[in-house]
Coordinates of C-alpha atoms and ligand atoms in Angstrom, one line a residue:
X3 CA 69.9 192.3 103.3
X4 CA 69.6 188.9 104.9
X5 CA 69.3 191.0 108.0
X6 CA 66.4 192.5 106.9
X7 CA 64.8 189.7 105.6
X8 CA 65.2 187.6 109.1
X9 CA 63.9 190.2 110.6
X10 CA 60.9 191.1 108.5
X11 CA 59.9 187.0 109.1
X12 CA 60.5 187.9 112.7
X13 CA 57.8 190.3 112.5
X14 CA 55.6 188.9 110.7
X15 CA 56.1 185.4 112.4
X16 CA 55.4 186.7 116.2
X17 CA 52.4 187.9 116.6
X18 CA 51.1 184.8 114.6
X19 CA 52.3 182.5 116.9
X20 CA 51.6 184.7 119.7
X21 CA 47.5 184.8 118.5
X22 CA 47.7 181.2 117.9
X23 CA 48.5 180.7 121.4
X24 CA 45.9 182.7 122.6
X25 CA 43.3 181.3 120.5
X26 CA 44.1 177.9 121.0
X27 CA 41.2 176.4 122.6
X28 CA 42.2 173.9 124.2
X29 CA 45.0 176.0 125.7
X30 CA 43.2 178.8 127.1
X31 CA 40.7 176.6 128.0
X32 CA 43.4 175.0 130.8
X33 CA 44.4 178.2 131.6
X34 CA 41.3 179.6 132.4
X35 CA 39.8 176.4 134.4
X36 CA 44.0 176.0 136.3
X37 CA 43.3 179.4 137.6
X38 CA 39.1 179.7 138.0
X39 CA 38.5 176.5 139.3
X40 CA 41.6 174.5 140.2
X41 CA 40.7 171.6 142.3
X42 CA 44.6 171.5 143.8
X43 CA 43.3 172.7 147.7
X44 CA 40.7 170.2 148.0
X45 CA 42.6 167.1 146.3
X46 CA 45.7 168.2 149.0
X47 CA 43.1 167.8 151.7
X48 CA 42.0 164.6 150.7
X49 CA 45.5 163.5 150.3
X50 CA 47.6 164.4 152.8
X51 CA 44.9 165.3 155.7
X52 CA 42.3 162.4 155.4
X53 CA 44.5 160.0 154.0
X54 CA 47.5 160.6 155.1
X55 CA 51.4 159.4 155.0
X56 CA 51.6 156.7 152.3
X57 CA 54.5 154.3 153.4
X58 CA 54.6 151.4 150.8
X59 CA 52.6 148.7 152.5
X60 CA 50.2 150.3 154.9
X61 CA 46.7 150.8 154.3
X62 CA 47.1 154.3 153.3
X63 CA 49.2 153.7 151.0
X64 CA 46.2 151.0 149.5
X65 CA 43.4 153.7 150.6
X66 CA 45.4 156.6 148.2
X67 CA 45.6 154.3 145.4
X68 CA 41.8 153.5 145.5
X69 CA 40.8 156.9 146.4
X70 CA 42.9 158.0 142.9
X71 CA 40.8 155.4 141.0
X72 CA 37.6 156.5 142.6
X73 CA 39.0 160.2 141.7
X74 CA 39.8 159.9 137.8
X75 CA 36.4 158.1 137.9
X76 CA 34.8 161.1 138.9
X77 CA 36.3 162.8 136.0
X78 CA 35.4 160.2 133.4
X79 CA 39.2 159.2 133.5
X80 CA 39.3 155.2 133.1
X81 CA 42.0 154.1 135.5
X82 CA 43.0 151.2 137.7
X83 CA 45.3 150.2 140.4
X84 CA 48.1 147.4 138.6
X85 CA 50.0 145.0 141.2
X86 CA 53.7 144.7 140.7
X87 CA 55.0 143.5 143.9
X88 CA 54.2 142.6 147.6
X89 CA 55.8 144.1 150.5
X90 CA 55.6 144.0 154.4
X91 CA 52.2 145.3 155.6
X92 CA 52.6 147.5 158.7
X93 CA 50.3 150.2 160.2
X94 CA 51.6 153.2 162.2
X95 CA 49.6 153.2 165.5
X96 CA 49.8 155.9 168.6
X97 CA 53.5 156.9 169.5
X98 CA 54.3 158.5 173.2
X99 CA 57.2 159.4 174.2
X100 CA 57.4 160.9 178.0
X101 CA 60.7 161.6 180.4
X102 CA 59.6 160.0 183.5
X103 CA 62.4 160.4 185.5
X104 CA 64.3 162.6 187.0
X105 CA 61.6 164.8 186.2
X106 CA 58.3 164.6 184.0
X107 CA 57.9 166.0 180.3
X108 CA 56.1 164.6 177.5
X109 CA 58.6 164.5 174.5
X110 CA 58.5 165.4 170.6
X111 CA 59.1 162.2 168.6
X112 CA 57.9 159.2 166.9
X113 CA 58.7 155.7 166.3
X114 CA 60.2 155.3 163.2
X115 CA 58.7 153.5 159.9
X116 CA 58.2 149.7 160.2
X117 CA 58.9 150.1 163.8
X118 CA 57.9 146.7 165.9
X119 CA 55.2 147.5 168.4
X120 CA 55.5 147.8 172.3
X121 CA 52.9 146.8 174.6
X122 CA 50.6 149.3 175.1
X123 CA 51.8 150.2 178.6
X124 CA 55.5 150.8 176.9
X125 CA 59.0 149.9 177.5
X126 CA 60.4 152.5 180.8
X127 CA 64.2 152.2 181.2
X128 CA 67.2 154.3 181.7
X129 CA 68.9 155.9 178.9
X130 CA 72.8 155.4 177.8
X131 CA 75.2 157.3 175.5
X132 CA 77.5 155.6 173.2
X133 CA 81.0 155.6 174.9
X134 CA 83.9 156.3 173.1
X135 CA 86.6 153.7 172.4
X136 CA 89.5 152.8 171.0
X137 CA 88.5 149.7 169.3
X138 CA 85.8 147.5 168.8
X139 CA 87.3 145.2 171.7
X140 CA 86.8 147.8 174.0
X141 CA 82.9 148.4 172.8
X142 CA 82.6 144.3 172.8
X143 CA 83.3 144.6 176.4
X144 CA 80.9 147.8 177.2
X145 CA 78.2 146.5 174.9
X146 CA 76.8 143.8 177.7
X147 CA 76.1 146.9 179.7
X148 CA 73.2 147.9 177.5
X149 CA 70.6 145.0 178.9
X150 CA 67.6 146.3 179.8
X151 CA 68.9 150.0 179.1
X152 CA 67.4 152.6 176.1
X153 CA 70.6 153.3 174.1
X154 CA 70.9 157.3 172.5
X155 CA 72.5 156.6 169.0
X156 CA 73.0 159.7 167.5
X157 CA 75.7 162.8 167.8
X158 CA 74.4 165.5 170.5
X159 CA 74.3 168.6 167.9
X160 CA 76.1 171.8 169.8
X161 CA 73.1 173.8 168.1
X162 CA 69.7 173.6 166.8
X163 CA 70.0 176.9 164.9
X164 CA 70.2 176.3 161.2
X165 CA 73.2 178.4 159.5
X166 CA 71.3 180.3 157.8
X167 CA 69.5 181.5 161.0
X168 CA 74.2 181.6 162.9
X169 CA 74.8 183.6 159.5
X170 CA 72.2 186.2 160.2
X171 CA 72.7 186.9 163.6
X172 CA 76.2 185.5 165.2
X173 CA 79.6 186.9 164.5
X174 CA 81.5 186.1 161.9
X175 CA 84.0 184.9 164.5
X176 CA 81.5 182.8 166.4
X177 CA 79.9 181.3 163.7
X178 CA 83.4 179.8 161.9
X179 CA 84.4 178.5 166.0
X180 CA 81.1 176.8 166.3
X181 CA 81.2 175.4 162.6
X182 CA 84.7 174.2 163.4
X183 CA 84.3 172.6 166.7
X184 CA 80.8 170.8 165.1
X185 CA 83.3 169.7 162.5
X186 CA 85.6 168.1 164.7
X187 CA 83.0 167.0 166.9
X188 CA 81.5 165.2 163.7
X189 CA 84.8 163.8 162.6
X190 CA 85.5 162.2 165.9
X191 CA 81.7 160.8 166.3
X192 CA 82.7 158.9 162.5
X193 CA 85.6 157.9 164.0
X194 CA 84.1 156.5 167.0
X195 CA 81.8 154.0 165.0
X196 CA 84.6 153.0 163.0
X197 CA 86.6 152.3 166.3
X198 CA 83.5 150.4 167.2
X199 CA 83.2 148.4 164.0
X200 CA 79.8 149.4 163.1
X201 CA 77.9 151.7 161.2
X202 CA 74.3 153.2 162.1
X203 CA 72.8 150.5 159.7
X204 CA 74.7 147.8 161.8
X205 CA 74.3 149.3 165.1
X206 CA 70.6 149.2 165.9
X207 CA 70.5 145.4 165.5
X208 CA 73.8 144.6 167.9
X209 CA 72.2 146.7 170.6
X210 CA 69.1 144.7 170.5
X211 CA 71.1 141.4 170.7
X212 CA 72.9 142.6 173.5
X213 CA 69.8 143.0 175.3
X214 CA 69.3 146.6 174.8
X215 CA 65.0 147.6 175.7
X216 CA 65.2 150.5 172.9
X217 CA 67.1 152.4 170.3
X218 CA 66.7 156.5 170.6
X219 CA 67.9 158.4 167.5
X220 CA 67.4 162.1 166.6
X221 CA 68.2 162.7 162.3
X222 CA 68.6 166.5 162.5
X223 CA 67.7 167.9 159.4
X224 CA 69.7 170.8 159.9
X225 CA 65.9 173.4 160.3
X226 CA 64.0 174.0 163.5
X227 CA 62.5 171.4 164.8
X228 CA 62.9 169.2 161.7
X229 CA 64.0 165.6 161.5
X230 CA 64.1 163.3 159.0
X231 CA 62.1 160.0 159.9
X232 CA 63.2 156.2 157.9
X233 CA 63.1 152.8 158.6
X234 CA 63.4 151.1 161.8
X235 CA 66.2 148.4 162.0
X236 CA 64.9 147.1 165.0
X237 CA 63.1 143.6 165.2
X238 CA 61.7 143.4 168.7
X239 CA 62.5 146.4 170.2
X240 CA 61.4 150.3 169.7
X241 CA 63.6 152.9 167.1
X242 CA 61.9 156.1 168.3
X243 CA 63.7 159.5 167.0
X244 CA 63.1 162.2 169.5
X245 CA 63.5 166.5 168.1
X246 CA 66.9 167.9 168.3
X247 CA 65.5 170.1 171.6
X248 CA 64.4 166.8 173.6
X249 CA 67.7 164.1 172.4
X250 CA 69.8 167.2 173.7
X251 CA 68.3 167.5 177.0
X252 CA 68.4 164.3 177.8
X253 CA 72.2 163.4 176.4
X254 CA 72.7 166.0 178.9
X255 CA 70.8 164.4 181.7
X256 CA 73.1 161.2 181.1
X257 CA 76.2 163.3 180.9
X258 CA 75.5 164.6 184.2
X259 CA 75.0 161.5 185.7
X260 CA 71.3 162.2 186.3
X261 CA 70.2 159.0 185.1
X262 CA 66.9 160.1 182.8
X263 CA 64.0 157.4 182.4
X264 CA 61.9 157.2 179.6
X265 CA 58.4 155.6 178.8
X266 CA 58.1 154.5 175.5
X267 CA 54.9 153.4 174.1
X268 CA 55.1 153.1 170.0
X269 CA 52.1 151.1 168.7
X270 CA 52.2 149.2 165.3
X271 CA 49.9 146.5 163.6
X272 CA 51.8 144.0 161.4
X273 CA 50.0 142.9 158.4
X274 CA 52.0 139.8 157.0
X275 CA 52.6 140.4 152.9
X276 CA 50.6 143.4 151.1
X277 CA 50.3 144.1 147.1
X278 CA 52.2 147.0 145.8
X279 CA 50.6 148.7 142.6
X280 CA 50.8 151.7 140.6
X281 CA 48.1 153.5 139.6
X282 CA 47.5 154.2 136.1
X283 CA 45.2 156.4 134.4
X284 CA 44.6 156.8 130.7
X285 CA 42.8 159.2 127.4
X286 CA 42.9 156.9 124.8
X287 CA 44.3 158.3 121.9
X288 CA 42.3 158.5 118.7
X289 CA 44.9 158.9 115.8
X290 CA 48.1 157.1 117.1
X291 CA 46.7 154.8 120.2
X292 CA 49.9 153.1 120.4
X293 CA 51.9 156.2 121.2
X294 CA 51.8 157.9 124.8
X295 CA 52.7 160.7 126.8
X296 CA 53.2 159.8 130.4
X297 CA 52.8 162.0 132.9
X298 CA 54.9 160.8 136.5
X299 CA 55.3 160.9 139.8
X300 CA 55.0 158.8 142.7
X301 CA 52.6 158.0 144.6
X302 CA 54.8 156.9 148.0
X303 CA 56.0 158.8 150.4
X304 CA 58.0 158.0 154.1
X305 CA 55.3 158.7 156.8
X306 CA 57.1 161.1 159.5
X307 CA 54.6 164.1 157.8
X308 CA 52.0 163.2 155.2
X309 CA 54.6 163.6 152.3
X310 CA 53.1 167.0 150.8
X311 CA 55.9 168.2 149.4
X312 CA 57.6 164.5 148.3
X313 CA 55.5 163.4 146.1
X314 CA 51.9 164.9 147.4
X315 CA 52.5 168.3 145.0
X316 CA 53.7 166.3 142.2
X317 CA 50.7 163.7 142.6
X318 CA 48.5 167.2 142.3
X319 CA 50.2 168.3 139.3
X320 CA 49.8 165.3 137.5
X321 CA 46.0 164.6 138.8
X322 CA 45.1 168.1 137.7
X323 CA 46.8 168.1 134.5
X324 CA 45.6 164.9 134.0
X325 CA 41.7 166.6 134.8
X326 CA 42.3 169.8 132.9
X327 CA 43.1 167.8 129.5
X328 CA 40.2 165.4 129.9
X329 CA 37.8 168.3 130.3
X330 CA 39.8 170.4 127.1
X331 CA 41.3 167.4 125.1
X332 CA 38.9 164.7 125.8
X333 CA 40.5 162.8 122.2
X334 CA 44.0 163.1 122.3
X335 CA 46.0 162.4 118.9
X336 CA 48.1 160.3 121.2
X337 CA 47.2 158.4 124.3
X338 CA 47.4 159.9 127.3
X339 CA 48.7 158.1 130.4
X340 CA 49.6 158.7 134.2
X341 CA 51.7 156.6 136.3
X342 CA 51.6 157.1 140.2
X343 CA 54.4 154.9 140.7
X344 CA 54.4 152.7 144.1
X345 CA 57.2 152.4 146.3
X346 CA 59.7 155.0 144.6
X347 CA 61.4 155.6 148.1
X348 CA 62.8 152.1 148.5
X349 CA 64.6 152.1 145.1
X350 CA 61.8 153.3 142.1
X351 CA 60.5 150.5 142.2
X352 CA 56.6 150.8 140.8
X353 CA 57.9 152.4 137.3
X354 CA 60.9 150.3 137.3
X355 CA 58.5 146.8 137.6
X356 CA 56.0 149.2 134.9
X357 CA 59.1 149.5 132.2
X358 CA 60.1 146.0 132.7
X359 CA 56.4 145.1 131.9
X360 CA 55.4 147.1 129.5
X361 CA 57.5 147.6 126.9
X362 CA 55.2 148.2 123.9
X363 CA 54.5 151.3 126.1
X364 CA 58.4 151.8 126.8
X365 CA 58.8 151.5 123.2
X366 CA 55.9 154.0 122.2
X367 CA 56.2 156.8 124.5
X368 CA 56.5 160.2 123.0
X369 CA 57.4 162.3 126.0
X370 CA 57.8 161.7 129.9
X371 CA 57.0 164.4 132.0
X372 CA 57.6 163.7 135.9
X373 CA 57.7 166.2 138.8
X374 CA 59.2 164.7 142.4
X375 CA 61.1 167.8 144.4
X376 CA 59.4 169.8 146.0
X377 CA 56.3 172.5 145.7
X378 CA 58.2 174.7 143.5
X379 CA 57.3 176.2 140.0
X380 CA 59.6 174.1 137.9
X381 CA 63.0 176.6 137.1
X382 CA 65.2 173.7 135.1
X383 CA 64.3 171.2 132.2
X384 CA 66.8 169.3 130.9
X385 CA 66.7 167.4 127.6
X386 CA 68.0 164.3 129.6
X387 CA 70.6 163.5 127.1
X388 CA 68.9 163.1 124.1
X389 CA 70.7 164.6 121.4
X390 CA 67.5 166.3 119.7
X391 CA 65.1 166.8 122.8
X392 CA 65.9 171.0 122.2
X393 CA 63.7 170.5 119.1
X394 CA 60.5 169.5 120.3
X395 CA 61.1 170.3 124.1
X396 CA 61.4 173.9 122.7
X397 CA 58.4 173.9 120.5
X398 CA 56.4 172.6 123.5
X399 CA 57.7 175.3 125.7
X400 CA 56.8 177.8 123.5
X401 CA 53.0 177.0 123.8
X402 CA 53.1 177.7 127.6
X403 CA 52.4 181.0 129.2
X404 CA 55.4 183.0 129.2
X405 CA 54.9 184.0 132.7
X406 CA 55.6 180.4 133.6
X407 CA 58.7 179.8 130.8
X408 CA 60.3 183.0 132.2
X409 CA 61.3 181.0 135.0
X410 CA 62.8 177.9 133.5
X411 CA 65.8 177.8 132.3
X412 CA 66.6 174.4 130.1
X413 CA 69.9 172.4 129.5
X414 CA 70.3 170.6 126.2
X415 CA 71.2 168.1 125.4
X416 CA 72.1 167.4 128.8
X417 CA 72.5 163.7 130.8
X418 CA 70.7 160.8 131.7
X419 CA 69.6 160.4 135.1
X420 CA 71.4 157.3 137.1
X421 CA 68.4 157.4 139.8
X422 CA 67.1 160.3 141.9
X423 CA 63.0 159.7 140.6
X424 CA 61.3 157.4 138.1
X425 CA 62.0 159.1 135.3
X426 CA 65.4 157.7 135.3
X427 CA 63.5 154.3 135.0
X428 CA 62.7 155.1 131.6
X429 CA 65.4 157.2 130.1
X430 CA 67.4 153.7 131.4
X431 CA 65.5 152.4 128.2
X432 CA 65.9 155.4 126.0
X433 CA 62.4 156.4 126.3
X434 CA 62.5 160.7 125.8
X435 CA 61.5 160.8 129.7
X436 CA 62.2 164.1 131.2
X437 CA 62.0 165.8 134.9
X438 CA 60.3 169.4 135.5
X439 CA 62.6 170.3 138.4
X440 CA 61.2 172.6 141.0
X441 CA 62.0 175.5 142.6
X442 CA 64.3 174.6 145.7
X443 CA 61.5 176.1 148.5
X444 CA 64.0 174.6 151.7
X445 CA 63.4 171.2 150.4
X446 CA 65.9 169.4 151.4
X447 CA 66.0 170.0 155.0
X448 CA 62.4 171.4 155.7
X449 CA 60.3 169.0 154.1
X450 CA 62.1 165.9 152.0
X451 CA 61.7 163.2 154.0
X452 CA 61.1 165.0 156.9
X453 CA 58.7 165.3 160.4
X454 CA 57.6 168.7 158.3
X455 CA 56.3 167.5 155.2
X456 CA 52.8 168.6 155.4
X457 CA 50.1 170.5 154.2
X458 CA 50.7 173.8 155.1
X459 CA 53.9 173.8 152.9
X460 CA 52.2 173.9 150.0
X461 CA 52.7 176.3 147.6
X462 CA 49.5 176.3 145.5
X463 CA 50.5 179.1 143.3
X464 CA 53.5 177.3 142.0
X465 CA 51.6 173.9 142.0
X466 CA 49.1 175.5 139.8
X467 CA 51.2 176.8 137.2
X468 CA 53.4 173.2 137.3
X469 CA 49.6 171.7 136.4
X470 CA 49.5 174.1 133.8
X471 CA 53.1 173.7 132.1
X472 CA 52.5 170.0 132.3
X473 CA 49.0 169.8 130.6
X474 CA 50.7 171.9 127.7
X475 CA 53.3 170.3 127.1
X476 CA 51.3 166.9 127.1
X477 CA 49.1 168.5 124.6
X478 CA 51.5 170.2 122.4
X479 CA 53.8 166.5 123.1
X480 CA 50.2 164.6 121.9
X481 CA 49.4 166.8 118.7
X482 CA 52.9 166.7 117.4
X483 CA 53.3 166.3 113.8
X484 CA 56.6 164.1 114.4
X485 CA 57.5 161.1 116.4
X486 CA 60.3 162.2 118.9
X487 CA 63.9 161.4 118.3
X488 CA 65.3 159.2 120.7
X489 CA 68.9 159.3 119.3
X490 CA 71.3 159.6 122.5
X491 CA 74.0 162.4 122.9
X492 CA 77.8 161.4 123.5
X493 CA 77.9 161.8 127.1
X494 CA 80.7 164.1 128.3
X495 CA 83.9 162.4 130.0
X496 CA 84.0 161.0 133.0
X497 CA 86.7 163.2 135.1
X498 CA 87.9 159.6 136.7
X499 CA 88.3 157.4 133.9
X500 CA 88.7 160.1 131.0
X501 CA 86.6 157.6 129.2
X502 CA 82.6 159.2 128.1
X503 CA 80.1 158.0 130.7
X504 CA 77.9 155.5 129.4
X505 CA 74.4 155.3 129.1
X506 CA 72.2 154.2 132.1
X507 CA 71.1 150.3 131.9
X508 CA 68.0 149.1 133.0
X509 CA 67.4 147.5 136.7
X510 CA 65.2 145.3 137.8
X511 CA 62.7 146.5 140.9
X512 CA 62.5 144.7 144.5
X513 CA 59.2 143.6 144.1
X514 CA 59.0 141.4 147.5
X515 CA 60.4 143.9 150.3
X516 CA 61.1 143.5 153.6
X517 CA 59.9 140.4 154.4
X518 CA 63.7 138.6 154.9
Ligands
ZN607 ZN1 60.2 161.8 145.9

């Protein structure tokens, strides 16, 4: 009998809440604009074409933040660019990189982030490997040797295939003897740095005080033709990392005694001590101002590509959902607020220095909603650790397209996050802040961080649905009848100390980098 019953309610529940989906104005209304008149291709274009790479510090980085502003204007989105920080003002300029010797061949590479500029006819020396030793007595004594040489500082990879390309094509027996000898190769290259009594942080800087005229690296990132591109650790001298293809070539030119040259011109502007800011955009709420939903994600990137994928997409998902409620929800019940956090890659620190100032916001947030990995159509949600989050994260969900549910699957209560985006900055103080995690897309060694983090690896159909889910569930997180629960679930045991992990505190952002 209780059967029945449940299932008569069933029945007669469904296709209520199914109509009052549909007929929610407001939500078919973001549906129908997302998909007729989604302004994701030309916002990418202004972005990542026009504007570029935005490295904390350089001009693009300032230009995005004021082009955001002059964007949300547009939309009748009151918004503003808020200081939290300085940090060392650099601009990229014109890298070349050309074997001159014994043969000529322009070369694929650039100088890394923050790089210190060479004159504009270059630096043109020989390259050297690292030797191997037995201790760091034996590299004190070869490291004179570097003056006036161009030092190669990273392991010659036996292969530029990726596995998955070995796995589709070699033998099984082939693949496992070249996975084993890179293994060991690997393992003794470690080894090798320990011997010398340095690490690749260290490294750079001893070369350069030894006299060395430039530092060559190559940061595979295990794809074709993809490297990942930091920060130099150089101060007068060029950190250039050259493609897998061209570092191999020439660590074989040195091998063979052939003595390769290179000309290396890398030119940079420095620009003494520049603001950092996030920018934040608000809809002011009419019934409970003092409550928000935040959507995230920052606004940074490194500047090897133009950072489409980390955090250009997620920049687009929040801009558009941001556009689509102000054009279907112009007076939220709560207010509405975006935060394109500065300077998330050196250690999140926009949204940590906007927690650790605004804590009536901290204090009155509803729901957090940031994106930061990748393209992807978000396929995990996880309640972040808050013990109730499966209540109203689920009655959110269920106002979204089931096309686009169908492909998330949610954890709950789940844990905290101890870093990894700025979300983490505000679940540090128990704010109900949560990630929509993407769809993997070869993220990690395509495009995070990477020379191929562009444009073209955009997937707008996925980005389009993410502006979707995240419009809806900032509407259905604004109209709620009930103030989210922020009570925290026991966190399961840490294997190491048997003890339950604890909550994630609060840390203070670096808000004067790289100036030491
Ligand atoms: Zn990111």
């Amino acid at each position: 009998m209780r059967k029945l019953q449940l299932l008569l309610l069933c029945l007669l529940i469904a296709p209520l809440s199914i109509l009052g989906q549909e007929e929610d104005p407001v939500i078919a209304g973001i549906i129908k604009e997302a998909n007729e008149n989604s302004q994701l291709e030309p916002l990418a274009h202004e972005l990542m074409d026009l504007i570029g790479p935005r490295l904390v510090g350089t001009p693009q980085m300032y230009a995005a933040h004021e082009w955001a502003v002059a964007k949300y204007g547009s939309w009748g989105i009151i918004a503003e660019n808020q200081q939290f920080g300085t940090w060392r003002g650099w601009e990229r300029g014109i890298t070349h990189i050309d074997m001159v010797h014994p043969r000529v061949q322009s070369l694929r590479g650039t100088q890394l982030a923050w790089n210190p500029s060479t004159s504009k006819e270059g630096v043109t020396a020989e390259l050297v490997v690292l030797p191997m030793v037995k201790d760091s007595l034996e590299f004190a004594k070869w490291l004179p040797s570097v003056k006036g040489k161009l030092v190669m500082i990273s392991m010659n990879q036996p292969t530029g295939r990726p596995d998955y390309n070995w796995e589709e094509f070699a033998t099984e027996k082939s693949f496992e003897k070249m996975k084993e000898a890179r293994d060991e190769q690997t393992r003794m290259w470690r080894e090798n740095f320990e011997n010398m009594g340095y690490n690749s942080r260290t490294l750079p800087k001893a070369l350069e005080d030894a006299g060395a005229v430039g530092i060559v690296t190559s940061n595979w990132s295990r794809g074709f033709g993809v490297n990942k591109i930091f920060g130099a650790r150089t101060k007068a001298i060029p950190t250039v990392d050259l493609e897998l293809e061209d570092y191999g070539m020439l660590y074989r030119m040195v091998a063979s005694g052939k003595k390769p040259q290179l000309n290396i011109v890398a030119l940079s502007k420095e620009l003494g001590e520049m603001p950092t800011f996030n920018t934040i955009g608000e809809i002011r709420g009419t019934e409970l101002p003092n409550e928000y939903v935040i959507l995230s994600a920052h606004f940074d990137s490194w500047d090897g590509g133009t950072g489409a994928t980390d955090n250009g997409t997620g920049t687009l998902v929040m801009m558009e959902a941001m556009r689509l409620l102000k054009k279907f929800y112009p007076n939220p019940k709560r207010t509405i607020l975006v935060g394109h956090w500065g300077s998330e890659e050196q250690g999140l620190n926009g949204s940590r220095a906007f927690v650790e100032d605004n804590p009536k916001v901290v204090e009155g947030t509803q729901a957090l909603f940031n994106q930061d990995n990748g393209t992807g159509r978000v396929v995990r949600i996880s309640g972040g650790g808050f013990l109730n989050s499966y209540d109203y994260l689920s009655r959110w969900l269920a106002a979204v397209p089931k096309e686009i549910t169908d492909e998330i699957e949610t954890t709950f209560p789940g844990s905290p996050a101890r870093g990894g985006s700025d979300y983490a900055s505000f679940q540090a103080m128990g704010a109900p802040a949560f990630s929509l995690s993407s769809l993997n897309w070869s993220y990690w060694n395509y495009t995070w961080h990477t020379n191929r983090d562009t444009y073209d690896k955009i997937v707008f159909d996925d980005v389009r649905n993410n502006a979707i889910l995240t419009a809806i569930l900032a509407y259905m997180a604004s109209e709620d009848p009930e103030r989210t629960s922020r009570e925290k679930a026991v966190l399961p045991l840490n294997p190491r100390t048997g003890e339950p992990r604890e909550w994630p505190t609060p840390r203070s952002p670096n808000r004067r980098g790289g100036m030491e």
